[in-house]
CSV table of C-alpha atoms in Angstrom, one decimal:
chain,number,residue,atom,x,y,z
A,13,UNK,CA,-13.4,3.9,8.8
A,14,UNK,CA,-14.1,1.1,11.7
A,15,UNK,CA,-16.2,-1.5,11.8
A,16,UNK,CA,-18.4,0.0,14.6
A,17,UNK,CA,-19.0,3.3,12.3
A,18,UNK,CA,-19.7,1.6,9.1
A,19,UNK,CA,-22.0,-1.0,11.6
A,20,UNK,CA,-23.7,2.5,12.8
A,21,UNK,CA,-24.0,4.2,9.2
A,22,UNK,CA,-26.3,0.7,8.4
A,23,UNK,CA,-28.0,0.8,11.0
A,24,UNK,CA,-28.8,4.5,11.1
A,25,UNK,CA,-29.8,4.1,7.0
A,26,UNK,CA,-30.0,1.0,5.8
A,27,UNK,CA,-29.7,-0.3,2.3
A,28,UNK,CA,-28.7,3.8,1.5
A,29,UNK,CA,-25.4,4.1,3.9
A,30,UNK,CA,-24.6,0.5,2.2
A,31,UNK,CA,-25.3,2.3,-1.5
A,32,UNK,CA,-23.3,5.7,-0.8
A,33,UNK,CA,-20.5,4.2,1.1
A,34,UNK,CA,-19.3,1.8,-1.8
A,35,UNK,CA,-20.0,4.5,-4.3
A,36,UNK,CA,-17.2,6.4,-2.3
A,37,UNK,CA,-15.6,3.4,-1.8
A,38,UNK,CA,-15.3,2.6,-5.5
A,39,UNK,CA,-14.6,6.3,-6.4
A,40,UNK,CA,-11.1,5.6,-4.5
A,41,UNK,CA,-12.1,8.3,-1.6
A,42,UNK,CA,-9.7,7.5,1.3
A,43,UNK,CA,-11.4,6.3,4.5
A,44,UNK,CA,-13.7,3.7,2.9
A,45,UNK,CA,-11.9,0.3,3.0
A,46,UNK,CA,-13.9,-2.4,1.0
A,47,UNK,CA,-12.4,-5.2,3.6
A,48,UNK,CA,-14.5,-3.7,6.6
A,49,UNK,CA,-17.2,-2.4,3.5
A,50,UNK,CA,-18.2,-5.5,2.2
A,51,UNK,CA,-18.2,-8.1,5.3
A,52,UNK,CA,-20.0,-6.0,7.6
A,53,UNK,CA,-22.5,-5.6,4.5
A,54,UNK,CA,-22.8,-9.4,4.2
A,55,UNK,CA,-22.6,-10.1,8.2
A,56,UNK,CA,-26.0,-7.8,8.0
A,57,UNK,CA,-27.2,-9.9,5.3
A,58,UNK,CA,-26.3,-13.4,7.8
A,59,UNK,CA,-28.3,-11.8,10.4
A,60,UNK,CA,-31.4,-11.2,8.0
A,61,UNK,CA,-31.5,-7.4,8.0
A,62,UNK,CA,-31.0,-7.7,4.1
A,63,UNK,CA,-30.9,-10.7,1.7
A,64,UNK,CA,-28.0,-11.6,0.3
A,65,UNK,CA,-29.2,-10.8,-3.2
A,66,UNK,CA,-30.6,-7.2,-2.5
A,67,UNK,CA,-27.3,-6.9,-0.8
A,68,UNK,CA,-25.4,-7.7,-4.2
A,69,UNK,CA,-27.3,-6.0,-6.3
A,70,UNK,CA,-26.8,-2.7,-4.4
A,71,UNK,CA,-23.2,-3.1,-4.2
A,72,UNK,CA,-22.5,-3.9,-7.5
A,73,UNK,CA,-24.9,-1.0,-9.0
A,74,UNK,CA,-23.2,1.3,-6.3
A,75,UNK,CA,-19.7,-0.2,-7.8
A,76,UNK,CA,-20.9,0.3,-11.2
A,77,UNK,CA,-21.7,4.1,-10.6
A,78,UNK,CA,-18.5,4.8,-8.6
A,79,UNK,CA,-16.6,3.4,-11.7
A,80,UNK,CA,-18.7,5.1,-14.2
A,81,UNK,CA,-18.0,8.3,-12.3
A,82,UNK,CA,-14.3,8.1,-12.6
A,83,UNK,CA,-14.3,6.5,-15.9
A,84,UNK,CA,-16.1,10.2,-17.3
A,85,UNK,CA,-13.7,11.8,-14.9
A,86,UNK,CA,-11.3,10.7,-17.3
A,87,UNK,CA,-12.9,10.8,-20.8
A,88,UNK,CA,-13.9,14.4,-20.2
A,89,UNK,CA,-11.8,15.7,-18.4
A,90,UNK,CA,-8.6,13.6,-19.8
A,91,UNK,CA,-5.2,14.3,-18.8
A,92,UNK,CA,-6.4,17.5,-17.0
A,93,UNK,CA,-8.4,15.5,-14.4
A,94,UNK,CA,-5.5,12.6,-14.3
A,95,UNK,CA,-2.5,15.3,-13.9
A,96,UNK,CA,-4.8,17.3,-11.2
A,97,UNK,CA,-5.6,13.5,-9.8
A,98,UNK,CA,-1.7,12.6,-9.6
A,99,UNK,CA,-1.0,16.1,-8.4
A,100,UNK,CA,-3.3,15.3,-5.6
A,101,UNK,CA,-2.6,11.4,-5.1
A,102,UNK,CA,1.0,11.1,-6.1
A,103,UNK,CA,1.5,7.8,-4.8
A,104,UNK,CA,-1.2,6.4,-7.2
A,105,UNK,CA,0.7,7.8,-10.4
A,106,UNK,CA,2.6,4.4,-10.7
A,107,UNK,CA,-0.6,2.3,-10.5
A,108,UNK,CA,-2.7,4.4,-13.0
A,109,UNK,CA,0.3,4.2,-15.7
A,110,UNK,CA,0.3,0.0,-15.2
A,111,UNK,CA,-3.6,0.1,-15.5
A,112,UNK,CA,-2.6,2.6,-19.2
A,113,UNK,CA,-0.9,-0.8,-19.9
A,114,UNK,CA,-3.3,-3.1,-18.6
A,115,UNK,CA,-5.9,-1.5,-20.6
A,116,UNK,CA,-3.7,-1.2,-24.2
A,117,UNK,CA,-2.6,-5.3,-23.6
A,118,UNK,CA,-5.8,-7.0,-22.6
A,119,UNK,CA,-8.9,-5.0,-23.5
A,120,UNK,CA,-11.8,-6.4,-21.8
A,121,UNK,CA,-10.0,-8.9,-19.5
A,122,UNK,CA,-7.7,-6.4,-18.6
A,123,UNK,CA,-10.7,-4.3,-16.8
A,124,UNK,CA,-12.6,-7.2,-15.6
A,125,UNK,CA,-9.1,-8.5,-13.9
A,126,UNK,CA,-8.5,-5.3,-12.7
A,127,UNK,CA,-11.5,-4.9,-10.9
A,128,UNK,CA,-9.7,-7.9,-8.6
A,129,UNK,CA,-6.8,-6.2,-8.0
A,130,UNK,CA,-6.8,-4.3,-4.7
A,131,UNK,CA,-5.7,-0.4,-5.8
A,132,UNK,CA,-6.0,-1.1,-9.5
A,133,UNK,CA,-9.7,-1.9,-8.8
A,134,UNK,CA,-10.8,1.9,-8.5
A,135,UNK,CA,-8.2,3.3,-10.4
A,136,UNK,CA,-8.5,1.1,-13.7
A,137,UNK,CA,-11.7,3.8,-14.5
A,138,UNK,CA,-9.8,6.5,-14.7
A,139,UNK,CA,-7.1,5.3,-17.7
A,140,UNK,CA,-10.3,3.1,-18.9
A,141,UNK,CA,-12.2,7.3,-19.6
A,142,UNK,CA,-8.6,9.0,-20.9
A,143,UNK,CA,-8.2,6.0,-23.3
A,144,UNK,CA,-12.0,6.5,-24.3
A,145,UNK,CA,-12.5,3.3,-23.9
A,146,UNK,CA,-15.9,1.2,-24.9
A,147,UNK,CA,-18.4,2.5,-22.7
A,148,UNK,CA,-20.8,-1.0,-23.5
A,149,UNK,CA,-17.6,-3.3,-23.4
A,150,UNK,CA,-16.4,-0.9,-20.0
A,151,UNK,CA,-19.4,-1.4,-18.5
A,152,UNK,CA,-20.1,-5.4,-18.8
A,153,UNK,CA,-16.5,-5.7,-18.3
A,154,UNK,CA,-16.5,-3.8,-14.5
A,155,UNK,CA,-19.7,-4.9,-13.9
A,156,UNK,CA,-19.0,-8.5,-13.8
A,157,UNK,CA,-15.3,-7.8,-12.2
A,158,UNK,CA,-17.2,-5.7,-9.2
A,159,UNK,CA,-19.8,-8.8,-8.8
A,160,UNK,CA,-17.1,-11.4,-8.5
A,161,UNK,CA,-15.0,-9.1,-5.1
A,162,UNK,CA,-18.3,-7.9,-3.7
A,163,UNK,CA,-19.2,-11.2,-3.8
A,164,UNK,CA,-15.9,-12.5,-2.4
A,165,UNK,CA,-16.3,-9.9,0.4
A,166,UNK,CA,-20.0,-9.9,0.7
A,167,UNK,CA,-20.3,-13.8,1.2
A,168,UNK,CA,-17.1,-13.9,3.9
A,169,UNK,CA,-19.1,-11.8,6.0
A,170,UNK,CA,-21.8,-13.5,5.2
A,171,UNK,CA,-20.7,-17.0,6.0
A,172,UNK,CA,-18.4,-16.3,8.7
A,173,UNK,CA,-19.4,-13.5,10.3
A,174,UNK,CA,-17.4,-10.8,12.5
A,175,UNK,CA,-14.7,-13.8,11.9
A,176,UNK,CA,-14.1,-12.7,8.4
A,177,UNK,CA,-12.3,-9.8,9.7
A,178,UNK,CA,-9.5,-12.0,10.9
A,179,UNK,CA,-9.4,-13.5,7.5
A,180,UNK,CA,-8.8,-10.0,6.6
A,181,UNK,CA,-6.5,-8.2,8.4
């Protein structure tokens, strides 16, 4: 997804294109790159179409809920949803099996640090449901390891603008 289409979904819908494209985003769709995501979401914010709070606060609870989904992907469904997951994502089999790992060593930090990890971000849900995982300590755990990237990517954007994307690439 370009720069000029996610610019286009914002302007067409506003704070809602911002909302459902990180929910897809975070629910590891293909196509929805948080490096062109986040910036152009903060460059808006620059520009004073949003606040830069508002434009936090939707991420993050569009984060949460893309996580949440795939976290109850995995507790309910279990190893059914991972193996049929896997089947169709086969390159992300060795990622999901560190983020088992992650999870069994280091608890809490394990997910919050994950959610910082480009790949493992989205994927650490998934492992996080199948291990049935604390949904409280889950929660508070993503929550504050989304707020720290969107706010990484949110503020670049924010601060420098349509440079950020040479920061990026």
């Amino acid at each position: 997804m370009s720069i000029e289409i996610v610019n286009q979904y914002f302007e067409q819908y506003g704070v809602i294109a911002i909302f459902v494209i990180v929910l897809l985003e975070y629910m590891n769709l293909p196509g929805f790159p948080a490096g062109v995501i986040m910036p152009v979401a903060g460059i808006w914010a620059a520009n004073g179409k949003l606040s830069f709070f508002l434009t936090m606060v939707i991420s993050v609870s569009a984060g949460l809920v893309g996580s949440w989904v795939l976290y109850f992907f995995g507790r309910l469904g279990g190893n059914v949803f991972l193996k049929a997951y896997v089947k169709k994502f086969p390159k992300q089999q060795q990622a999901i099996e560190r983020n088992f790992e992650m999870i069994r060593q280091k608890g809490c930090m394990g997910i919050f640090l994950g959610k910082l990890i480009p790949m493992v971000r989205t994927l650490i849900s998934i492992p996080a449901g199948v291990l049935r995982f604390n949904f409280l300590k889950y929660t508070v755990s993503s929550a504050l390891g989304i707020c720290v990237w969107n706010f990484v990517f949110v503020g670049a954007g924010y601060m420098f603008g349509n440079q950020v994307f040479e920061l990026f690439a």
